[in-house]
CSV table of C-alpha atoms and ligand atoms in Angstrom, one decimal:
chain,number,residue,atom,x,y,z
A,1,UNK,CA,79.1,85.9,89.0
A,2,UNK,CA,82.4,84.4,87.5
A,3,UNK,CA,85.4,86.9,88.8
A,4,UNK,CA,87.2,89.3,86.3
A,5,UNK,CA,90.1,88.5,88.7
A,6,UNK,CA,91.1,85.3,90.8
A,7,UNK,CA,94.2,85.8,92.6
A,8,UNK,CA,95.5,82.6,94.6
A,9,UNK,CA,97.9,82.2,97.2
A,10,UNK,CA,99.7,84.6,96.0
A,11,UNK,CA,103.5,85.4,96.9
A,12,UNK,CA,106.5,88.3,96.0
A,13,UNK,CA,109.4,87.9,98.0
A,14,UNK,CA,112.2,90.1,97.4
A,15,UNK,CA,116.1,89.5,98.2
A,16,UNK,CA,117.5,91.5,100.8
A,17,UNK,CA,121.1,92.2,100.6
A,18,UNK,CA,124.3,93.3,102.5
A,19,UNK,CA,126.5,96.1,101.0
A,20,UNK,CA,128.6,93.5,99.0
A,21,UNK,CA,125.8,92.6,97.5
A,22,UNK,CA,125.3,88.8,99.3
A,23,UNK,CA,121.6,87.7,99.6
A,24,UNK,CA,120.9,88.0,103.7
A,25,UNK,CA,117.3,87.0,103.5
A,26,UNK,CA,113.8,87.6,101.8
A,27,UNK,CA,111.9,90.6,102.2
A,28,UNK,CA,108.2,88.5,102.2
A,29,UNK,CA,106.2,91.4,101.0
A,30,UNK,CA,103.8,89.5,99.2
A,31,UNK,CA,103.0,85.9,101.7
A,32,UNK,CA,100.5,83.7,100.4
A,33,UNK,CA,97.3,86.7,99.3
A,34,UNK,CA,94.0,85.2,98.0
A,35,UNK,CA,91.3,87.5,97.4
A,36,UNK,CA,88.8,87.9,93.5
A,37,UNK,CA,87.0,90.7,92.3
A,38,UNK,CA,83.4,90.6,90.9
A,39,UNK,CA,83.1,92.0,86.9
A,40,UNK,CA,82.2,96.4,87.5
A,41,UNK,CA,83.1,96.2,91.4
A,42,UNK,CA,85.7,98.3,93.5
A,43,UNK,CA,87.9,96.5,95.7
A,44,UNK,CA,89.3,98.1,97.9
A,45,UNK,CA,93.1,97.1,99.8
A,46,UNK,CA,94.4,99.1,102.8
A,47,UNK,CA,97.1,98.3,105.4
A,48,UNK,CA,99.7,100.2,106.8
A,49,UNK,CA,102.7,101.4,104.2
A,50,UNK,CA,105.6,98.8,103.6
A,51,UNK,CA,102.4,95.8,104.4
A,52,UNK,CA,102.5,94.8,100.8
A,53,UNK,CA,99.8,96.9,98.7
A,54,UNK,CA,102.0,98.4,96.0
A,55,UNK,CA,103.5,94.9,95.2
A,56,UNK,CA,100.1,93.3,95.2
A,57,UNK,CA,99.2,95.4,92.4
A,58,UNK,CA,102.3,95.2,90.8
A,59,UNK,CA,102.7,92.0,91.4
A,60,UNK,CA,99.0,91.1,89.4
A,61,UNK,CA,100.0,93.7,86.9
A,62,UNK,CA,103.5,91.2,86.0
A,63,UNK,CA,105.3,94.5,86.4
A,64,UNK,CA,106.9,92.5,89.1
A,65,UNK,CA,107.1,88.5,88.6
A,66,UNK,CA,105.5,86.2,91.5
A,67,UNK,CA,107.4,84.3,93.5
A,68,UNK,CA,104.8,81.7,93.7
A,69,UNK,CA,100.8,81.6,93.4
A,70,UNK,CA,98.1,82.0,90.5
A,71,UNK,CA,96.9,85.4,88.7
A,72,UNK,CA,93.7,84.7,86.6
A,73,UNK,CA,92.5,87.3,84.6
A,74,UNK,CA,89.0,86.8,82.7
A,75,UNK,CA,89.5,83.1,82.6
A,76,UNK,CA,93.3,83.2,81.7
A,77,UNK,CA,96.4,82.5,83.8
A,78,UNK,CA,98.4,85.2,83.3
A,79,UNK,CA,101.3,84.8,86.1
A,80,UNK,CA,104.5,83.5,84.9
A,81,UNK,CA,103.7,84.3,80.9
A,82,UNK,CA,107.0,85.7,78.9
A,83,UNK,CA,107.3,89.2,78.5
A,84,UNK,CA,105.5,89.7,75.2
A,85,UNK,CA,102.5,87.2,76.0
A,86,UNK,CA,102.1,88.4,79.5
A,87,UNK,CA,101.5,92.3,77.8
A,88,UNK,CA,99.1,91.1,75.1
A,89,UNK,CA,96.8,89.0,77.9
A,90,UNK,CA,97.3,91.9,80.4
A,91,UNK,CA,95.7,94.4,78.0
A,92,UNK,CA,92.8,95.4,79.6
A,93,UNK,CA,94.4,95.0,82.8
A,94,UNK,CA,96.5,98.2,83.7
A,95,UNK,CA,98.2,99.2,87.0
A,96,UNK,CA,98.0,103.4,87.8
A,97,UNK,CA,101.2,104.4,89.7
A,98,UNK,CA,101.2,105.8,93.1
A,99,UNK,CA,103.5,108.3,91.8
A,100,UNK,CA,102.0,109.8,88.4
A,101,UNK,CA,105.1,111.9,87.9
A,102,UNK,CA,107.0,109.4,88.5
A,103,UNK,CA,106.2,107.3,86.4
A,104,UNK,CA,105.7,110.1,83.3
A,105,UNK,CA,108.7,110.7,81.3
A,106,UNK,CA,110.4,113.9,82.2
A,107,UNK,CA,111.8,114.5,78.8
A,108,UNK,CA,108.8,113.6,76.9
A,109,UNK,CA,105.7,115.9,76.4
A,110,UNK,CA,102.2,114.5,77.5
A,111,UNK,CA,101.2,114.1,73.9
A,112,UNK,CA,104.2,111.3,73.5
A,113,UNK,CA,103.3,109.9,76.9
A,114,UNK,CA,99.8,109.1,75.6
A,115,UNK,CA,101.0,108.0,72.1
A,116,UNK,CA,103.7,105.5,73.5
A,117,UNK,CA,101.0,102.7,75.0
A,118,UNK,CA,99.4,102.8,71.8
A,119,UNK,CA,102.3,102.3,69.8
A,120,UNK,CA,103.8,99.6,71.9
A,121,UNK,CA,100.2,97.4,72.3
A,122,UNK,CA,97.7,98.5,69.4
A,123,UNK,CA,98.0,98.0,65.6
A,124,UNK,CA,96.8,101.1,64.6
A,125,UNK,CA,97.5,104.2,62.2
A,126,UNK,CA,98.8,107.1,63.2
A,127,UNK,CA,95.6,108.9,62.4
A,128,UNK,CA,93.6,106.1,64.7
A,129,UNK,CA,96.0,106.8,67.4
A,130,UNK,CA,95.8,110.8,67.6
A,131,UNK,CA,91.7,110.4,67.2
A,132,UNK,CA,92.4,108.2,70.4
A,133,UNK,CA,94.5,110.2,72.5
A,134,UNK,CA,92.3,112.8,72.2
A,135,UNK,CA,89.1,110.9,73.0
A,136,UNK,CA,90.9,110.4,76.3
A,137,UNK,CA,92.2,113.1,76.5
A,138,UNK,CA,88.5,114.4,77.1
A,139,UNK,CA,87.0,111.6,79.2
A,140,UNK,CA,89.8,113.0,82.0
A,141,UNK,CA,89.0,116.0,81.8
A,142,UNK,CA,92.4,117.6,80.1
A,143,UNK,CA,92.4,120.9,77.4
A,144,UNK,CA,94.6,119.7,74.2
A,145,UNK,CA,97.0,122.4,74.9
A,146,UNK,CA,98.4,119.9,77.4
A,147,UNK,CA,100.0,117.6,75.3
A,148,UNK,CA,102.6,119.6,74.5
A,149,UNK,CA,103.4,120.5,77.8
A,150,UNK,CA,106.6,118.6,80.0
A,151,UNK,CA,105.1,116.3,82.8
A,152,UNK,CA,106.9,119.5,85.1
A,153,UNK,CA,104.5,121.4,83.7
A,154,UNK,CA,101.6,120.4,85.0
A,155,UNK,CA,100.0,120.2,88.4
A,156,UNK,CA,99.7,116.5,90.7
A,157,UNK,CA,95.9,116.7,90.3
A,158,UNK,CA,96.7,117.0,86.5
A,159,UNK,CA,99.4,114.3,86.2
A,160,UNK,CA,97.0,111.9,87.3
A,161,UNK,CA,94.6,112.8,85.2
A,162,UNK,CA,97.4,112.1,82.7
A,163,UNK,CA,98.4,108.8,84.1
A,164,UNK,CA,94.3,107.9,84.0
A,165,UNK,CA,94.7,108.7,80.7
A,166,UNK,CA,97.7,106.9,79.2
A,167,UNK,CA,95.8,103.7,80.9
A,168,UNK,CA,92.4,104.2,79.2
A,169,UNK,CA,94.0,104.3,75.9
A,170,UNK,CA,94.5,100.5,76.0
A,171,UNK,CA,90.6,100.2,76.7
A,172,UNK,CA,91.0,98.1,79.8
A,173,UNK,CA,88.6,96.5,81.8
A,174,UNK,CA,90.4,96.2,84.7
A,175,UNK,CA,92.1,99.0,86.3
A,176,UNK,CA,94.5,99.2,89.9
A,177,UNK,CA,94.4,102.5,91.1
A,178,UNK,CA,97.5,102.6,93.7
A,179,UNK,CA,96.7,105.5,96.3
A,180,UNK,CA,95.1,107.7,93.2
A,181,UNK,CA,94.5,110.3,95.8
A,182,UNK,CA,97.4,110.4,97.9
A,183,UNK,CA,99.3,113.8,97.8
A,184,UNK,CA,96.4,116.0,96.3
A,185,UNK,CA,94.7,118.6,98.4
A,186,UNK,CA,91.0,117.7,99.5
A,187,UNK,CA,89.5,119.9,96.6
A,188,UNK,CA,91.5,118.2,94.1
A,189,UNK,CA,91.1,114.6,95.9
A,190,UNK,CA,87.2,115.2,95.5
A,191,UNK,CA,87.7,115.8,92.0
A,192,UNK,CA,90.0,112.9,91.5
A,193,UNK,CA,87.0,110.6,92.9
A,194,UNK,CA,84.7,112.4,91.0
A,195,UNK,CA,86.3,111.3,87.8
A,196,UNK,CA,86.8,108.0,88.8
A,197,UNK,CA,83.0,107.3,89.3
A,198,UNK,CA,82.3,108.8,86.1
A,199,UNK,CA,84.7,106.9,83.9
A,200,UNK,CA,84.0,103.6,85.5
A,201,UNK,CA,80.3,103.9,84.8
A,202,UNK,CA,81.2,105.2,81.6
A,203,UNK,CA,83.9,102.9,80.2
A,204,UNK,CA,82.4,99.8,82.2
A,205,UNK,CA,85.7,99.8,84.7
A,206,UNK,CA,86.7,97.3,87.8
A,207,UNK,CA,88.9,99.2,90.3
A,208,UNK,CA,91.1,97.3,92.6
A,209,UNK,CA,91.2,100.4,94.4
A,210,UNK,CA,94.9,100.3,97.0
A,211,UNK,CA,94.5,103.1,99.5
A,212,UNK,CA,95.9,103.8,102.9
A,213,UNK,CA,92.8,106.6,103.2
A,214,UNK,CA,90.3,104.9,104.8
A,215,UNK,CA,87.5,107.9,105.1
A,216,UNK,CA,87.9,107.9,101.0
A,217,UNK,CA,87.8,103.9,100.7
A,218,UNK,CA,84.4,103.9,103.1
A,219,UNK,CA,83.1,106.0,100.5
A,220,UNK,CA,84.2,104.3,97.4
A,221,UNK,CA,84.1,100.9,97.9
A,222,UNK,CA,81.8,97.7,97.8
A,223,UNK,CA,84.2,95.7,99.9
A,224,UNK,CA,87.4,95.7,101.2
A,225,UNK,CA,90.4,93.5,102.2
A,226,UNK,CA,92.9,94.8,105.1
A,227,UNK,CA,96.4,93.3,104.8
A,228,UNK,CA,98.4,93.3,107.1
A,229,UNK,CA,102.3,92.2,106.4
A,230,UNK,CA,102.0,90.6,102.7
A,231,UNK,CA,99.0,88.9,104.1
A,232,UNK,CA,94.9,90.1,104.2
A,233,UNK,CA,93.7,89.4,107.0
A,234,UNK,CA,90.0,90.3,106.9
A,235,UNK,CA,87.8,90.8,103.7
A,236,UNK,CA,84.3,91.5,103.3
A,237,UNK,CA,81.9,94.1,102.4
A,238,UNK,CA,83.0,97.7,103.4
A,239,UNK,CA,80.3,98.4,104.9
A,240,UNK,CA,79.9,95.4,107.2
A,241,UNK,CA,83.9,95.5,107.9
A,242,UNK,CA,83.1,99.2,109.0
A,243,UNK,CA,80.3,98.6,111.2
A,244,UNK,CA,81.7,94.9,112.7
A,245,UNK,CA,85.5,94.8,112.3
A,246,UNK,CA,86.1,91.3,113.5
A,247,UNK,CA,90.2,90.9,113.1
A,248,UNK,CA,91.5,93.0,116.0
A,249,UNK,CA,94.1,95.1,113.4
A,250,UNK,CA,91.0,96.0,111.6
A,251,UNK,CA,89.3,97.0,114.9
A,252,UNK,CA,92.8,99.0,115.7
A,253,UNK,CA,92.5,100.4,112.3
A,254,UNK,CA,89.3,101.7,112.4
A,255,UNK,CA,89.7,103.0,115.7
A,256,UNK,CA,91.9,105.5,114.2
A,257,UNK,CA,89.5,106.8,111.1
A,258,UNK,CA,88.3,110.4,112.3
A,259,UNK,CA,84.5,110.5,110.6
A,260,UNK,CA,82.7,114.1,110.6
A,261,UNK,CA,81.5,114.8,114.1
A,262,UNK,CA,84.2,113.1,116.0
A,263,UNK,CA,86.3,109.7,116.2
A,264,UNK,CA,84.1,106.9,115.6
A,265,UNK,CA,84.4,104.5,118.6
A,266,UNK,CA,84.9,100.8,118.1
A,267,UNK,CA,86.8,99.9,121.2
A,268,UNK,CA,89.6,101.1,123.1
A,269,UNK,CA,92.3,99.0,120.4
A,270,UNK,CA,94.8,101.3,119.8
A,271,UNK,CA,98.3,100.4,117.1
A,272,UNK,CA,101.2,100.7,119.1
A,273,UNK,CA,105.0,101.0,117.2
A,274,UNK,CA,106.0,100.1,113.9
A,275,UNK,CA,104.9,96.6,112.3
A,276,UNK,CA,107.5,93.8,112.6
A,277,UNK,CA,110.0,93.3,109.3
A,278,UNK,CA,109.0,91.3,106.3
A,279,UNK,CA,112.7,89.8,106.9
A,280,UNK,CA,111.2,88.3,110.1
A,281,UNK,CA,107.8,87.7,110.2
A,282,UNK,CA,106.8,86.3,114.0
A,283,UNK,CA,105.7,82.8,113.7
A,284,UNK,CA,102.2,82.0,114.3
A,285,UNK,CA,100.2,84.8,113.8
A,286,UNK,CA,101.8,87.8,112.3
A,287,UNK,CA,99.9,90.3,114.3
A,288,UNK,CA,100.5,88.7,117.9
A,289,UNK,CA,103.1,91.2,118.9
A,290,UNK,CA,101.1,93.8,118.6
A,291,UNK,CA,97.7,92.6,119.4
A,292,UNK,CA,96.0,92.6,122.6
A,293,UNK,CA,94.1,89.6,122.2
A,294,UNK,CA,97.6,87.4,121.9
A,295,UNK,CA,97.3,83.7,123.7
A,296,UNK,CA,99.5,81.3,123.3
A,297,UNK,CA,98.3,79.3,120.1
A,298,UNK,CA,98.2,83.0,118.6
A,299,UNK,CA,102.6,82.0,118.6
A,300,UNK,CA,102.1,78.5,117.5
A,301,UNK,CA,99.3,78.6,114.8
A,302,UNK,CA,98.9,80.4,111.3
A,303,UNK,CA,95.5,81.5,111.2
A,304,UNK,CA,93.7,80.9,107.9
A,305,UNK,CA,91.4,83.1,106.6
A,306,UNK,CA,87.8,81.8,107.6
A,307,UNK,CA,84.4,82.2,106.3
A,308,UNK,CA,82.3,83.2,109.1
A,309,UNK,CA,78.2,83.2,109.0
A,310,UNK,CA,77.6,86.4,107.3
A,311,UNK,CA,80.6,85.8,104.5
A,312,UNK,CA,83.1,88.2,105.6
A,313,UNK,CA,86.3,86.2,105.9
A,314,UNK,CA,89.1,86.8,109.2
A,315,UNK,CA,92.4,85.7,110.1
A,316,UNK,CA,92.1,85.5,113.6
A,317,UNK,CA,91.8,82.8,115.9
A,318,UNK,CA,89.6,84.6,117.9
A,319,UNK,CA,87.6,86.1,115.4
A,320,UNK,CA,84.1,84.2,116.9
A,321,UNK,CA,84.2,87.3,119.7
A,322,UNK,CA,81.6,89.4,120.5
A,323,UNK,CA,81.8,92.4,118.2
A,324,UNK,CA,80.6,95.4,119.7
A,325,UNK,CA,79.3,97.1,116.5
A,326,UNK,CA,80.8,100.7,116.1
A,327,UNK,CA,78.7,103.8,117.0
A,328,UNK,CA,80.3,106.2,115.2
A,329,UNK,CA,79.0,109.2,116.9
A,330,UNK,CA,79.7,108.6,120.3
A,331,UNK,CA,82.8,110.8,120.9
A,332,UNK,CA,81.0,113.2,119.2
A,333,UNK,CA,83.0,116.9,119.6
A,334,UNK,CA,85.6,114.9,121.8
A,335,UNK,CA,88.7,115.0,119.2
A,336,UNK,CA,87.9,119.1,118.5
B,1,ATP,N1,111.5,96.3,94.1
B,1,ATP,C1,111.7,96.0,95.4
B,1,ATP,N2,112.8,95.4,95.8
B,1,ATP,C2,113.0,95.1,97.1
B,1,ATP,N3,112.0,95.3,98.1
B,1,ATP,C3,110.9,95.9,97.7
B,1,ATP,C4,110.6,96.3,96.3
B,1,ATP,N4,109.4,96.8,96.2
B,1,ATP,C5,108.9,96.8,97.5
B,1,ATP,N5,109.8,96.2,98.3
B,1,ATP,C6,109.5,96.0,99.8
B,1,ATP,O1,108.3,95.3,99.9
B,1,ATP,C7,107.6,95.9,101.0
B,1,ATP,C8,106.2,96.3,100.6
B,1,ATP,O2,106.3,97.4,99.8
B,1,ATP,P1,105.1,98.1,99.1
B,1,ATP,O3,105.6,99.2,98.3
B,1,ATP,O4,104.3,97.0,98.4
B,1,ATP,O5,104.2,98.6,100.4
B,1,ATP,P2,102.9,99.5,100.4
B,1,ATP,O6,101.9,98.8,101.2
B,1,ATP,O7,102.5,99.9,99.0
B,1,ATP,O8,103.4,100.8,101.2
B,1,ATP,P3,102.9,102.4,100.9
B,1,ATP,O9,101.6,102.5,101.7
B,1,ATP,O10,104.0,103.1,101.7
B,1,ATP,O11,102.9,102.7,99.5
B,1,ATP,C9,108.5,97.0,101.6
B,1,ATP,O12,109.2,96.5,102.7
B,1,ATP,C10,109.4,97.3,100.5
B,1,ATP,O13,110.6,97.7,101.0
B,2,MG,MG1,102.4,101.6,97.9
């Protein structure tokens, strides 16, 4: 099936600078990212925070520009487009904050909020645009009294109904949901997913779905890429990355999940310390100093991302080892 969305080699690197404002180095937050995403699938991207996720989606959303690297978007090139081509070819490709209220105006009511995308990208009447908001307005699940209520006004569960929203106005096709459940209690997350389903099978919706949440990813995704420092280093179905995690960050990862009825059990991998800085990003393999598999080509050699047999692709140069697969009952009660 042709992708909605080839991204290729992809890189965002931003300039770091001392307090009198002299460029010091590059922040490579974004470093050479390749993945595409199948018309109607979820995608999902997790890492660690700071490894790159918010700025991937940003980055394909032209809300930042790339350094380097091509963004196609149903057949069309869309990276390095001026302002007001890049917004008319990125229509029906919206990005969803990871901070709904954030990215609300404070001093505008949610009725202007919803209006404003409208005004800015459709040629419509007035009339057109209420009968729109409104439409939406209902496919989130949101009682009209709310538009003339203050972004403060509302609950987080609510705002991002409100962000969903202001994003489905535009009718897009594509949509990147960064961390859409992050901060909401469990109740309200379940809803959050709940609504998600619904309006993707409704309004035909792709997800590039960025979460650090990996119990919520398992359950919403078809497959997955794991990034690790502006890089992904393993990508493949969610389900077979869950059972038979091949890149040994994935493996530490996973170790970490807590599943109903205990920890699952991969192997003993556990992630110790911080991740190195984007400012200095060890050669070689970017994982090395943390890895427990580390040899000495793992310094001197940039492991691609490789096919292997079943299609999942790994960044590892050992990836080829025996992968135990998980058994995620065994410590059963253990972690209680
Ligand atoms: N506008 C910016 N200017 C400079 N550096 C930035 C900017 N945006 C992001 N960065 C840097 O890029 C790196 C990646 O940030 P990003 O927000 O993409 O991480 P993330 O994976 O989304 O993390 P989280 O899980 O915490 O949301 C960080 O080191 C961050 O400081
Ligand atoms: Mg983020």
């Amino acid at each position: 099936m042709t992708p909605i969305l080839v991204v290729d080699d992809l890189h965002k690197h931003f300039p770091v600078r001392n307090v009198w404002g002299v460029r010091t180095g590059w922040a490579r937050a974004l470093d050479g990212v390749s993945l595409q995403v199948a018309p109607g699938e979820v995608l999902a991207v997790v890492g660690e925070s700071g490894c790159g996720k918010s700025t991937l989606g940003k980055t394909i959303a032209g809300i930042h520009s790339a350094t380097s690297g091509r963004v196609e978007f149903d057949g069309h090139r869309i990276d390095g487009l001026s302002p007001s081509t890049g917004r008319r070819m990125r229509r029906a490709l919206q990005y969803c904050y990871q901070d709904p209220g954030a990215s609300l105006d404070p001093h505008w009511k949610i009725g202007s909020s919803l209006l404003e995308p409208l005004v800015v990208h459709e040629d419509m009447t007035a009339a057109e645009r209420r009968k729109r908001v409104d439409e939406v307005l209902r496919a989130v699940g949101l009682p009209e009294a709310h538009l003339g209520l203050y972004p403060h006004e509302i609950s987080g569960g609510q705002q991002r109904r409100v962000g969903l929203a202001r994003i489905l106005a535009l009718r897009p096709s594509l949509v990147i949901l960064d961390e859409p459940t992050s901060g909401l209690d469990v109740s309200v997350q379940a809803n959050v997913l709940g609504l998600l389903a619904d309006l993707r099978s409704r309004f035909d919706l792709t997800y590039l779905f960025i979460s650090h949440d990996l119990s919520v990813v398992r359950l919403f995704s078809r497959r997955i890429a794991v990034m690790y420092l502006g890089r992904v280093v393993e990508l493949g179905p969610t389900r077979g990355v869950f059972e038979t995690p091949r890149h040994p960050y994935t493996r530490s990862l996973l170790a970490a999940v807590p599943m109903i009825g205990g920890r699952r059990v991969t192997e003993t991998m556990s992630l110790d310390g911080e991740p190195p800085s984007l400012i200095a990003v060890p050669s070689g393999c970017r994982f090395r100093t943390r890895c427990a598999w580390a040899a000495d080509i793992c310094a001197r050699e940039d492991p691609a991302l490789r096919t292997m047999a079943d299609g999942c692709q790994v960044a590892c140069h050992f990836a080829d080892r025996p992968v135990a697969p998980a058994q995620d009952q065994v410590a059963r009660g253990e972690d209680h």
